[in-house]
Coordinates of C-alpha atoms and ligand atoms in Angstrom, one line a residue:
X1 CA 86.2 8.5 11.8
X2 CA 83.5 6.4 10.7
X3 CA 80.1 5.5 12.7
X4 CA 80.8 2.7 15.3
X5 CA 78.1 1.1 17.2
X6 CA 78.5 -1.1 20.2
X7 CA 76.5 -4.5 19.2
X8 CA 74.9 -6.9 22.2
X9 CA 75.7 -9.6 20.6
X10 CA 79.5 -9.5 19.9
X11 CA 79.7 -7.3 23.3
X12 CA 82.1 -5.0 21.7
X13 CA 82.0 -1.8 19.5
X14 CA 81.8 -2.8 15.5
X15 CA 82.2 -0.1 12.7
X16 CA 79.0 0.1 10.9
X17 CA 78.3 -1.1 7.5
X18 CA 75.0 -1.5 6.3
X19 CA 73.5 -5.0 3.9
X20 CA 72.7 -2.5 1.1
X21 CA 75.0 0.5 0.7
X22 CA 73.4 3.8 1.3
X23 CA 70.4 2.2 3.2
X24 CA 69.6 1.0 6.9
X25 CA 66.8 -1.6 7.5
X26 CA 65.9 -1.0 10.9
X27 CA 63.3 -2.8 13.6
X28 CA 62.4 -0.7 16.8
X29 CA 60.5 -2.8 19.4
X30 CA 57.2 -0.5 20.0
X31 CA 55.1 -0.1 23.1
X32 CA 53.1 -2.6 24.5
X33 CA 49.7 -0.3 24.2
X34 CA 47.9 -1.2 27.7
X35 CA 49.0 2.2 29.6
X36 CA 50.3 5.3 28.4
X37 CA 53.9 5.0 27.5
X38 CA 56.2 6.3 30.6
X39 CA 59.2 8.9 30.2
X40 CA 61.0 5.5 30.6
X41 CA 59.8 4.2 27.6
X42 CA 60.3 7.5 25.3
X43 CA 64.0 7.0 26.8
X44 CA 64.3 3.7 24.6
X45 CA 62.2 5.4 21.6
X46 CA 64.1 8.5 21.7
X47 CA 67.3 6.3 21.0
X48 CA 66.0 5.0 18.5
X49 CA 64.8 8.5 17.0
X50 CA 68.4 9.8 17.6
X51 CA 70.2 7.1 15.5
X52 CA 68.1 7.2 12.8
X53 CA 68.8 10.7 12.6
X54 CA 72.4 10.4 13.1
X55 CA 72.3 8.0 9.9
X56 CA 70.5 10.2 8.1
X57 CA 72.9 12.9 8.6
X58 CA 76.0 10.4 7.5
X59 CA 73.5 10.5 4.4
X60 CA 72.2 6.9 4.6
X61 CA 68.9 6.4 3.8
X62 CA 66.9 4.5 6.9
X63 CA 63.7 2.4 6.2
X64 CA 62.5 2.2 9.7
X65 CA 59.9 0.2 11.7
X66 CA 58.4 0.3 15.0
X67 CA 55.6 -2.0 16.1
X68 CA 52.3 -1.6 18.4
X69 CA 52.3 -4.4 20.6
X70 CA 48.3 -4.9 21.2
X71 CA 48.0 -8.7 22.4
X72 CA 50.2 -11.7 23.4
X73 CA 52.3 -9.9 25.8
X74 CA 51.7 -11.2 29.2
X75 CA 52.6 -9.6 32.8
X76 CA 55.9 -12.3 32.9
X77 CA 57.3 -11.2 29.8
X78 CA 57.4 -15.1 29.4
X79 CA 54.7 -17.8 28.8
X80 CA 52.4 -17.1 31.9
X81 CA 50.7 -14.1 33.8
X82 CA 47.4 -12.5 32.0
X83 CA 47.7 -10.1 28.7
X84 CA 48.7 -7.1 29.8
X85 CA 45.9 -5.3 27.6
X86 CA 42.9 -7.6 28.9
X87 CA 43.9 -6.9 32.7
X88 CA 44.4 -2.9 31.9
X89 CA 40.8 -3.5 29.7
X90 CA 39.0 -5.5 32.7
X91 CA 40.6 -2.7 35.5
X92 CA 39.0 -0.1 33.0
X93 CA 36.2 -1.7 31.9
X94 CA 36.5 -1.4 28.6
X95 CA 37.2 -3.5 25.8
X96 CA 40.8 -4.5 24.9
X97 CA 40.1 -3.1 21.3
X98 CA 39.3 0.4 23.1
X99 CA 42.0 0.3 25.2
X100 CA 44.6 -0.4 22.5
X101 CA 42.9 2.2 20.2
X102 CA 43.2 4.8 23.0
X103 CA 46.9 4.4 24.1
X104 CA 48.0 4.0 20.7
X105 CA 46.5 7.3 19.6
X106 CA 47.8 8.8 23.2
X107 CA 51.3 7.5 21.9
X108 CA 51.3 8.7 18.5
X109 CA 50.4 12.1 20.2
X110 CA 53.6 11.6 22.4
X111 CA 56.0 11.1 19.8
X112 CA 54.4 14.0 17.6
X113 CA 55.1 16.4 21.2
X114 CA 58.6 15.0 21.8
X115 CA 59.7 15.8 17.6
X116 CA 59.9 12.3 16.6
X117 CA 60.5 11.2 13.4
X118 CA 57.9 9.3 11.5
X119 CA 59.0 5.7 11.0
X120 CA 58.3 4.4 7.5
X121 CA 55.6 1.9 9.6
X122 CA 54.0 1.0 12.7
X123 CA 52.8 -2.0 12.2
X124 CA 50.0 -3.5 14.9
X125 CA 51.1 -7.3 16.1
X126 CA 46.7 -7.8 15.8
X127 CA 47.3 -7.1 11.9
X128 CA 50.0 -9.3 11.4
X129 CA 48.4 -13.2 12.2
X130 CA 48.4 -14.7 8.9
X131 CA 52.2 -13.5 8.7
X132 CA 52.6 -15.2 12.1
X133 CA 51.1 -18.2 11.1
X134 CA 53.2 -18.6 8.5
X135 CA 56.3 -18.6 10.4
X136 CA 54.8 -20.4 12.8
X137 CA 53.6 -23.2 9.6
X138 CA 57.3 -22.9 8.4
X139 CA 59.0 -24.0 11.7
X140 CA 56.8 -27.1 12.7
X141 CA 57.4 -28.3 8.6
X142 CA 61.2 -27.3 9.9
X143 CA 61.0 -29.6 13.1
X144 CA 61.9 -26.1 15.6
X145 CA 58.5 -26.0 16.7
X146 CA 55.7 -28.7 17.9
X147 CA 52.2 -28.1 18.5
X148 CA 50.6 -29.9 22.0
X149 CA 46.9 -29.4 23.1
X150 CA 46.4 -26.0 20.8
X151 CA 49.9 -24.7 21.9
X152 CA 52.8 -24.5 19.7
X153 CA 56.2 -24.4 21.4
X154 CA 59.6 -23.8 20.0
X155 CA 62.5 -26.7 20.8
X156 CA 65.2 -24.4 21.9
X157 CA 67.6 -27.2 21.4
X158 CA 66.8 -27.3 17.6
X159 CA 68.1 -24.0 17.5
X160 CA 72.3 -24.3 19.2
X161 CA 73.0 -20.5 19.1
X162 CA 69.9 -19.7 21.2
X163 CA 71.6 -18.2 24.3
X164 CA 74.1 -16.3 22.1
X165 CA 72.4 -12.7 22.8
X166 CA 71.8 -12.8 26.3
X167 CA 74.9 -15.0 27.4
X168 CA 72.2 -17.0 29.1
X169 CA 72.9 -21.0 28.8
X170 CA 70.1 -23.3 28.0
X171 CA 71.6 -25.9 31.0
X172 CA 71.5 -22.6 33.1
X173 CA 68.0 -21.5 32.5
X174 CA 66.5 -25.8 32.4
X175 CA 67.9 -25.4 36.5
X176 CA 66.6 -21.8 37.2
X177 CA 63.2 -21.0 38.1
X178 CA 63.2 -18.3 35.8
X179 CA 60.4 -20.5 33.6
X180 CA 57.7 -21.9 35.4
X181 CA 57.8 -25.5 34.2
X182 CA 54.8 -26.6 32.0
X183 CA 53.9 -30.3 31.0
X184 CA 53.0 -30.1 28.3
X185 CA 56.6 -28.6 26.7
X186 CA 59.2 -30.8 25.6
X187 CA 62.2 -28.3 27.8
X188 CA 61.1 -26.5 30.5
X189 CA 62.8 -23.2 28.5
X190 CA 60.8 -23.8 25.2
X191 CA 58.2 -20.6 24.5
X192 CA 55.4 -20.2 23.3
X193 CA 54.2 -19.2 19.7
X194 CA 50.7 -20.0 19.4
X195 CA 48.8 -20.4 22.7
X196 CA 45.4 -21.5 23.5
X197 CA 43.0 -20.1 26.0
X198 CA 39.1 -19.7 25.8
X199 CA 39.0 -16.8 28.1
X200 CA 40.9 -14.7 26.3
X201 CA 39.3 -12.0 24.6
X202 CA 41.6 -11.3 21.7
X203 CA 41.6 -14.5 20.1
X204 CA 41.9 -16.3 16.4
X205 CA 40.6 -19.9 15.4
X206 CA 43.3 -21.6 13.6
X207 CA 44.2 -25.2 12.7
X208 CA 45.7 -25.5 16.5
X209 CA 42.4 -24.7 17.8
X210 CA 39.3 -22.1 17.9
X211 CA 40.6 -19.6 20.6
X212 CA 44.2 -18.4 20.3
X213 CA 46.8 -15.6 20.4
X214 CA 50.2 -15.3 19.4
X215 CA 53.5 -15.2 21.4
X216 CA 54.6 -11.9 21.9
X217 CA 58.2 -13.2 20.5
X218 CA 56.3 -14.6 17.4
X219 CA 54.7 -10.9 16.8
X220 CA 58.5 -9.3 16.2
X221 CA 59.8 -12.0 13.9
X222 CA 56.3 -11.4 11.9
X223 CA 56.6 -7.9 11.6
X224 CA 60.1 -6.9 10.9
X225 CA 60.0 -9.7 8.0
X226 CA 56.8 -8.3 6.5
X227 CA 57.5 -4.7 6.8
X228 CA 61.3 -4.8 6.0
X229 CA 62.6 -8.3 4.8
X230 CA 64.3 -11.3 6.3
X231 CA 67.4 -9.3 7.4
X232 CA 67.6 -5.9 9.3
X233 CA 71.1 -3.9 9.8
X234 CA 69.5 -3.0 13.2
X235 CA 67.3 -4.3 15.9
X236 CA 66.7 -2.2 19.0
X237 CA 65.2 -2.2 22.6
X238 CA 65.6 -1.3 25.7
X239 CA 67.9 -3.2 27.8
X240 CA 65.3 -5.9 29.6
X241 CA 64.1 -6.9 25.9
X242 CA 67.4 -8.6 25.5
X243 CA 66.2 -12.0 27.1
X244 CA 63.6 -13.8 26.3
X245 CA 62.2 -11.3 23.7
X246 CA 65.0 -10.6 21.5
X247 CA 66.8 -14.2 22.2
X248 CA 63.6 -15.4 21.2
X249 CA 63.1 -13.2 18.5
X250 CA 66.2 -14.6 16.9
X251 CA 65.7 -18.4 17.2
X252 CA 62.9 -17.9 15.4
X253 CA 63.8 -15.9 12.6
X254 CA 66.6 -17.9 11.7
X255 CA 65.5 -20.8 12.1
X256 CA 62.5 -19.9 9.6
X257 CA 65.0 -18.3 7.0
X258 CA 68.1 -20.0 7.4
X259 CA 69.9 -16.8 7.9
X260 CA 71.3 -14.4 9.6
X261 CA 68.6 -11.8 11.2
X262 CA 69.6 -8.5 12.5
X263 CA 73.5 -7.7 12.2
X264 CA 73.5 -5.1 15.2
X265 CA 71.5 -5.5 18.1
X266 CA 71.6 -2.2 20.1
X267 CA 69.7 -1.7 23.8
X268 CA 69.1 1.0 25.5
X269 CA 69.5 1.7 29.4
X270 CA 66.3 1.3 31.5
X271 CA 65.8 5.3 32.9
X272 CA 65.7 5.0 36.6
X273 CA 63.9 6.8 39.4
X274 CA 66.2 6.7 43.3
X275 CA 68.5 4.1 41.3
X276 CA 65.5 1.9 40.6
X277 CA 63.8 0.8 37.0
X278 CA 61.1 3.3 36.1
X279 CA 58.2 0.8 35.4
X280 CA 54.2 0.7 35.5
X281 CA 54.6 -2.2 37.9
X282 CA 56.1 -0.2 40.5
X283 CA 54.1 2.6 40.3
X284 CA 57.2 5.2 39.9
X285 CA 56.5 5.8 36.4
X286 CA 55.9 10.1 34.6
X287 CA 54.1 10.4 31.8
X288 CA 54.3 13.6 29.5
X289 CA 51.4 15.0 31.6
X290 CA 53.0 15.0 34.1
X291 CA 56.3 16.2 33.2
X292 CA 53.9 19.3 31.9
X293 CA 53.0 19.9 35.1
X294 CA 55.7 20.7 36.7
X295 CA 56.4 23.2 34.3
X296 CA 58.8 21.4 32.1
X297 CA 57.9 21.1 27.9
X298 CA 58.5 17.8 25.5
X299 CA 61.3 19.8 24.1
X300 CA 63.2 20.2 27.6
X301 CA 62.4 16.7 28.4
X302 CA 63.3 15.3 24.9
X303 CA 66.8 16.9 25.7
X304 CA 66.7 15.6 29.0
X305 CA 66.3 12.1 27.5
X306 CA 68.7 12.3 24.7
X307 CA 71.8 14.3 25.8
X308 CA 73.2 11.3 27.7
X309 CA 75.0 8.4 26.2
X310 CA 72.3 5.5 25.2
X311 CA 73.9 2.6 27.4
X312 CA 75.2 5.5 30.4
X313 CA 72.4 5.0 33.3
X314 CA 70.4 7.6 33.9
X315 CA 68.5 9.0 37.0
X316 CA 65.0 10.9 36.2
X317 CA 64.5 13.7 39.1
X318 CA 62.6 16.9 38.4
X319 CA 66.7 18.6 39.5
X320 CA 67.9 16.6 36.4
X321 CA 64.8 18.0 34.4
X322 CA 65.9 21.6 35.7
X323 CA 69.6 21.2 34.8
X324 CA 68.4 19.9 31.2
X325 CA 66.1 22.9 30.9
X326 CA 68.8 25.6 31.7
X327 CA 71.4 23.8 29.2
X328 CA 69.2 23.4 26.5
X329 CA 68.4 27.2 27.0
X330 CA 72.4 28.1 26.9
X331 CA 71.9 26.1 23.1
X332 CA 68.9 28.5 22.2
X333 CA 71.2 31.3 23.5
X334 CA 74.0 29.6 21.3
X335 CA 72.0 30.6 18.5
X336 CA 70.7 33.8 19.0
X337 CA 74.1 35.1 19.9
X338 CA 75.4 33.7 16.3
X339 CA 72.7 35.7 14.6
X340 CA 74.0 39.0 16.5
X341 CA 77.7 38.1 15.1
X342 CA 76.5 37.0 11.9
X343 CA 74.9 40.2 11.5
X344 CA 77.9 42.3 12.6
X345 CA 76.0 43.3 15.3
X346 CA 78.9 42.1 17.6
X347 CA 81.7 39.8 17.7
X348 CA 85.5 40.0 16.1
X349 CA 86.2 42.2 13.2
X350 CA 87.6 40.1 11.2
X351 CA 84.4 38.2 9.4
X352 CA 86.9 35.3 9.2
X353 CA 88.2 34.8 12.9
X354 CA 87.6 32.0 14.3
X355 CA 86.4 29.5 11.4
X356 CA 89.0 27.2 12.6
X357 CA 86.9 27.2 15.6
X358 CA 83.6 26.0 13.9
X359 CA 85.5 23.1 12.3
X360 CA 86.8 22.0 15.7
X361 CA 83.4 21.9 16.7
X362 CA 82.0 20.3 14.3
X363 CA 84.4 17.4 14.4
X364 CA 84.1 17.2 18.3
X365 CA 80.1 16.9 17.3
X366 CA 80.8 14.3 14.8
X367 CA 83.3 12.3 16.8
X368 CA 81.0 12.0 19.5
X369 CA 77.9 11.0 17.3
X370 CA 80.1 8.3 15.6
X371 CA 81.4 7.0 18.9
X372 CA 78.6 4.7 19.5
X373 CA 75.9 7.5 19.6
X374 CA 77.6 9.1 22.6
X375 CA 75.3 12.6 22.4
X376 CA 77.2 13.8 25.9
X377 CA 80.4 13.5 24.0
X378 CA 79.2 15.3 20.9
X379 CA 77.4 18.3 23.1
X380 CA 80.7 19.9 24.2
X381 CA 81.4 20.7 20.7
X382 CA 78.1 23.2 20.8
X383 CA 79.0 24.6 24.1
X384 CA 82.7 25.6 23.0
X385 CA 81.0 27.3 19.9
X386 CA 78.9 29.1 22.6
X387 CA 82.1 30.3 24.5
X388 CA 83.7 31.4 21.7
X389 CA 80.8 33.7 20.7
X390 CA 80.7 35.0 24.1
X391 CA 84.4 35.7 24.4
X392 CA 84.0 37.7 20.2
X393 CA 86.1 34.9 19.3
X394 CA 83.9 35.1 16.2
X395 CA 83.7 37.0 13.1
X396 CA 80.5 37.5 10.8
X397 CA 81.9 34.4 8.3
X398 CA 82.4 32.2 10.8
X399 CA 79.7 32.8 12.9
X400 CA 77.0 32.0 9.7
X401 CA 79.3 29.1 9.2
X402 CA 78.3 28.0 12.6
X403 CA 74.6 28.7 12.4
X404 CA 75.0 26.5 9.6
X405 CA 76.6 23.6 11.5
X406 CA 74.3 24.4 14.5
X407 CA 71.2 23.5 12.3
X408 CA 72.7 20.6 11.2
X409 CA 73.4 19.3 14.5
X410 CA 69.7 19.5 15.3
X411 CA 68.8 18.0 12.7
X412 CA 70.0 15.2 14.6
X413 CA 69.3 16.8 18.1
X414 CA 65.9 17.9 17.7
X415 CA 65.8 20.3 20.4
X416 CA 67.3 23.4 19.8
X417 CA 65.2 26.4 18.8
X418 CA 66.7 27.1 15.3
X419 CA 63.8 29.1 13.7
X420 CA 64.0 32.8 13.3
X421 CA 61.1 33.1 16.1
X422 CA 62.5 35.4 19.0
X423 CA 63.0 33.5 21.9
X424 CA 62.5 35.1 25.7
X425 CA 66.2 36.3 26.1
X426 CA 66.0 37.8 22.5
X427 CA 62.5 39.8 23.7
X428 CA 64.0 41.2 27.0
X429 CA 67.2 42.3 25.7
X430 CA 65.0 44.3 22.8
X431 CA 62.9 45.6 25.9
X432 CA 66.0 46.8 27.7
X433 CA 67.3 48.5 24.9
X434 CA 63.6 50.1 24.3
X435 CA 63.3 51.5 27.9
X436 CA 67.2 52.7 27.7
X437 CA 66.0 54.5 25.0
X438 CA 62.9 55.8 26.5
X439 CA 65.0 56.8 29.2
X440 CA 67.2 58.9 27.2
X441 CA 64.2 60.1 25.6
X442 CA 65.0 58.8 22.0
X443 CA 61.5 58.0 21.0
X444 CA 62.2 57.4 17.5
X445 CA 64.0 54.5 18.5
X446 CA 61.9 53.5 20.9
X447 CA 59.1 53.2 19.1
X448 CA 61.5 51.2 16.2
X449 CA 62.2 48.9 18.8
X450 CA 58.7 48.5 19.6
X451 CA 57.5 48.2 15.6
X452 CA 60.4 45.7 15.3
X453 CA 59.3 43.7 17.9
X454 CA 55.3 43.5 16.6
X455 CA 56.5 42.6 13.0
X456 CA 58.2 39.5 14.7
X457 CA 54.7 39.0 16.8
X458 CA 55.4 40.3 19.7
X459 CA 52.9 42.7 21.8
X460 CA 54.4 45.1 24.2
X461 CA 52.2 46.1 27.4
X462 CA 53.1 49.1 29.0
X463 CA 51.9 47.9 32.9
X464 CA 52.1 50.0 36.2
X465 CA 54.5 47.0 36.8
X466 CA 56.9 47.6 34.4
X467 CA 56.8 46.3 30.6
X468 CA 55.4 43.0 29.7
X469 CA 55.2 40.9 26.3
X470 CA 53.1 38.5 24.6
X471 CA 52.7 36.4 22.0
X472 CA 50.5 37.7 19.1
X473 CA 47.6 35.0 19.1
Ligands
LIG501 P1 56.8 -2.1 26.7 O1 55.7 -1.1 26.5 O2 56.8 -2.6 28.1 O3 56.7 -3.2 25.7 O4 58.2 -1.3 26.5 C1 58.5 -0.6 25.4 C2 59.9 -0.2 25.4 O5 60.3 0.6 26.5 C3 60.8 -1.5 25.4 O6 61.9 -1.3 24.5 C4 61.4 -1.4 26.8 O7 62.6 -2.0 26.9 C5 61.5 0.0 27.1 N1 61.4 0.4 28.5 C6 60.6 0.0 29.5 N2 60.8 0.6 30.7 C7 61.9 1.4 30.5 C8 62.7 2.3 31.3 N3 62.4 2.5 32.6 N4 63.7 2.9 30.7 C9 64.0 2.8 29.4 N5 63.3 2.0 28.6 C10 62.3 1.3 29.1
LIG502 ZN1 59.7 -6.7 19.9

């Protein structure tokens, strides 16, 4: 079975075959960097983390790009409300500059927590004007764009597929009040790729005029064509950047290159909280902070992020946090247990029982990955591995076979704990087995147990209270 993805703009699931064989061009709409990004948000960048993963495993090689959004994106997501980074800068007092620099770093430290990937680039949209510009240059020679009063708008209607993405019909949106209606634009749904305002603080003399920003549209096209060429294999988002943003995104590209611009489009599901969006707006958002504090790490909450399907919704409550804790432990358990067969130290006699087994996994795992990125369909295929162990369905072959398979899998995962450092469940059981031996007065083997467990790092405490451990510092 090959990989399959299910593409917004067709609607339907497409087999996936890359421009170039053996390499994926792909264009990850960033953070907007006024706040700190929201559980929400890693949601959309976690999918994006897991496919480029899941290509990397089918052995492709991916060039990938997510950008920093630092100015043009405004509170409407459209042509009016304030820049989202000078409102956060005035409420802070700081300078939009600082407050960019800040979150930015705050994010980079996010992903680096949650085991994401490095993408090839972040590019900033502040960095990128000239390349703006020369879109922007390109589609007035074009006739897609005019420029009125130091804004330049593009003419939706020079551009007949605009609409095709989102479903949304330019008659449609011309009646709905979804754009405010501006005079000086030739259709009321025309956006903005230049704009003009002497207030704002983030601002760049041009041709059009001494004091102006980009679109935030404008900033997408500009990027993904510097930083990877005029056509991507994949453009991702979460589910609301469908319309305008991507829509936009589109007309503009296109319409400056003359060809086609991204050949999947793939959104992600907004993460909810009591069946609503999880957004800043509402005020119902989590960062990582606060996911630490209720005692839950980036690991637990990557897997808590991840182990649903991309497009399935998804409900954030600290009892969803709790069940994706205790799984993800039964998958640290998974390995620890294969060691102990692998090592003969249980399990069937046979070394080879059961390496029918590890294949069946592995093809439930793959099956699931290539089904449009479905992680809850691919999961099982670890669990049954788990049973099987449990049950000695496994010999000492299959079970390194598995170990083998189970590293794999997180290469793509990113969760499990794979390396040879002892996790908690590992440390008691040694204990038990030390104080069973203490107990029958076997001190040689007591104190192996003990020596065994300091090699690994591991401090034993003998308290009134019973035995505790730590970790060497
Ligand atoms: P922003 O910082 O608003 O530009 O959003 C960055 C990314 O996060 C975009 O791809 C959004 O679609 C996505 N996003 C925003 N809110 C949520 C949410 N509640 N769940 C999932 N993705 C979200
Ligand atoms: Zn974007």
């Amino acid at each position: 079975m090959s990989f399959s993805v299910f593409n917004s703009m067709t609607r339907s699931v497409e087999p996936f075959v890359p421009l170039e064989p053996g390499v994926v061009r792909m264009y990850n709409c960033g953070p907007t960097v006024y706040n700190r990004p929201h559980v929400g948000n890693y949601r959309a960048f976690l999918f994006a983390d897991t496919l480029r993963r899941w290509l990397e495993y089918l052995g492709l090689r991916v060039e990938q790009v997510m950008n920093i959004t630092d100015v043009g994106h405004l509170t409407d997501d459209a042509d009016e409300g304030e820049d989202k980074l000078e409102k956060q800068a005035r409420r802070e007092k700081l300078d939009p500059w600082q407050i960019s620099r800040k979150v930015t770093e705050q994010f980079f430290a996010d992903l680096a927590a949650l085991g994401v990937r490095q993408a090839k680039a972040y590019p900033k949209a502040s960095e990128h004007i000239p390349e703006m510009l020369e879109i922007i240059e390109g589609l007035l020679a074009k006739g897609h764009a005019y420029a009125v009063g130091g804004n330049v708008y593009f003419d939706v209607k020079s551009f007949p597929r605009y609409g095709r993405l989102s479903g949304n019909r330019v008659e449609e949106l011309e009646a709905g009040a979804r754009i405010a209606v501006r005079e000086d634009k030739r259709n009321p749904e025309d956006f903005a790729l230049w704009k003009s305002d002497p207030a704002h603080l983030m601002k760049w003399a041009t041709r059009f005029g001494p004091d102006g920003f980009p679109g935030w549209h404008i900033e997408c096209s500009a990027m993904s064509r510097k930083h990877l060429g005029e056509r991507l294999d994949i453009h991702t988002g979460g589910e609301d950047n469908i319309f305008p943003h991507h829509e936009c995104e589109i007309a503009q590209s296109e319409s400056f290159s003359g060809k086609p611009f991204a050949t999947y489009w793939m959104h992600s599901k907004f993460l909810q909280v009591d069946g609503g969006k999880m957004s800043k707006s509402l005020g119902n958002t989590y960062t990582l902070d606060d996911v630490a504090a209720k005692g839950f790490n980036a690991r637990q909450l990557r897997f808590a992020l991840i182990r649903g399907h991309y497009r399935a919704p998804l409900n954030f409550t600290w009892e969803s946090m709790k069940d994706a804790a205790s799984s993800l432990e039964n998958l640290d358990d998974l390995v620890v247990r294969l060691r102990r067969v692998a090592k003969g130290q249980e399990g069937a006699g046979q070394p080879q029982a059961g390496l029918e087994l590890v294949q069946a996994a592995r093809k439930t795992f793959e099956d699931g990955m290539n089904d449009d990125l479905n992680v809850s369909r691919a999961l099982p295929g670890l669990m049954a591995l788990r049973a099987a162990a449990l049950e000695g369905r496994l010999g000492s072959a299959a079970a390194l076979d598995a170990l083998e398979f189970v590293r794999r899998a997180n290469e793509v995962l990113g969760v499990i704990q794979v390396d040879e450092e002892l996790l908690p469940a590992a440390i008691e059981a040694l204990i038990a087995a030390r104080q069973a031996a203490r107990k029958a007065k076997d001190f040689k083997e007591s104190d192996r147990i003990r020596d065994e467990l300091l090699a690994k790092g591991i401090v034993l405490e003998d308290t009134p209270k019973g035995v505790v451990w730590r970790r060497k510092a």
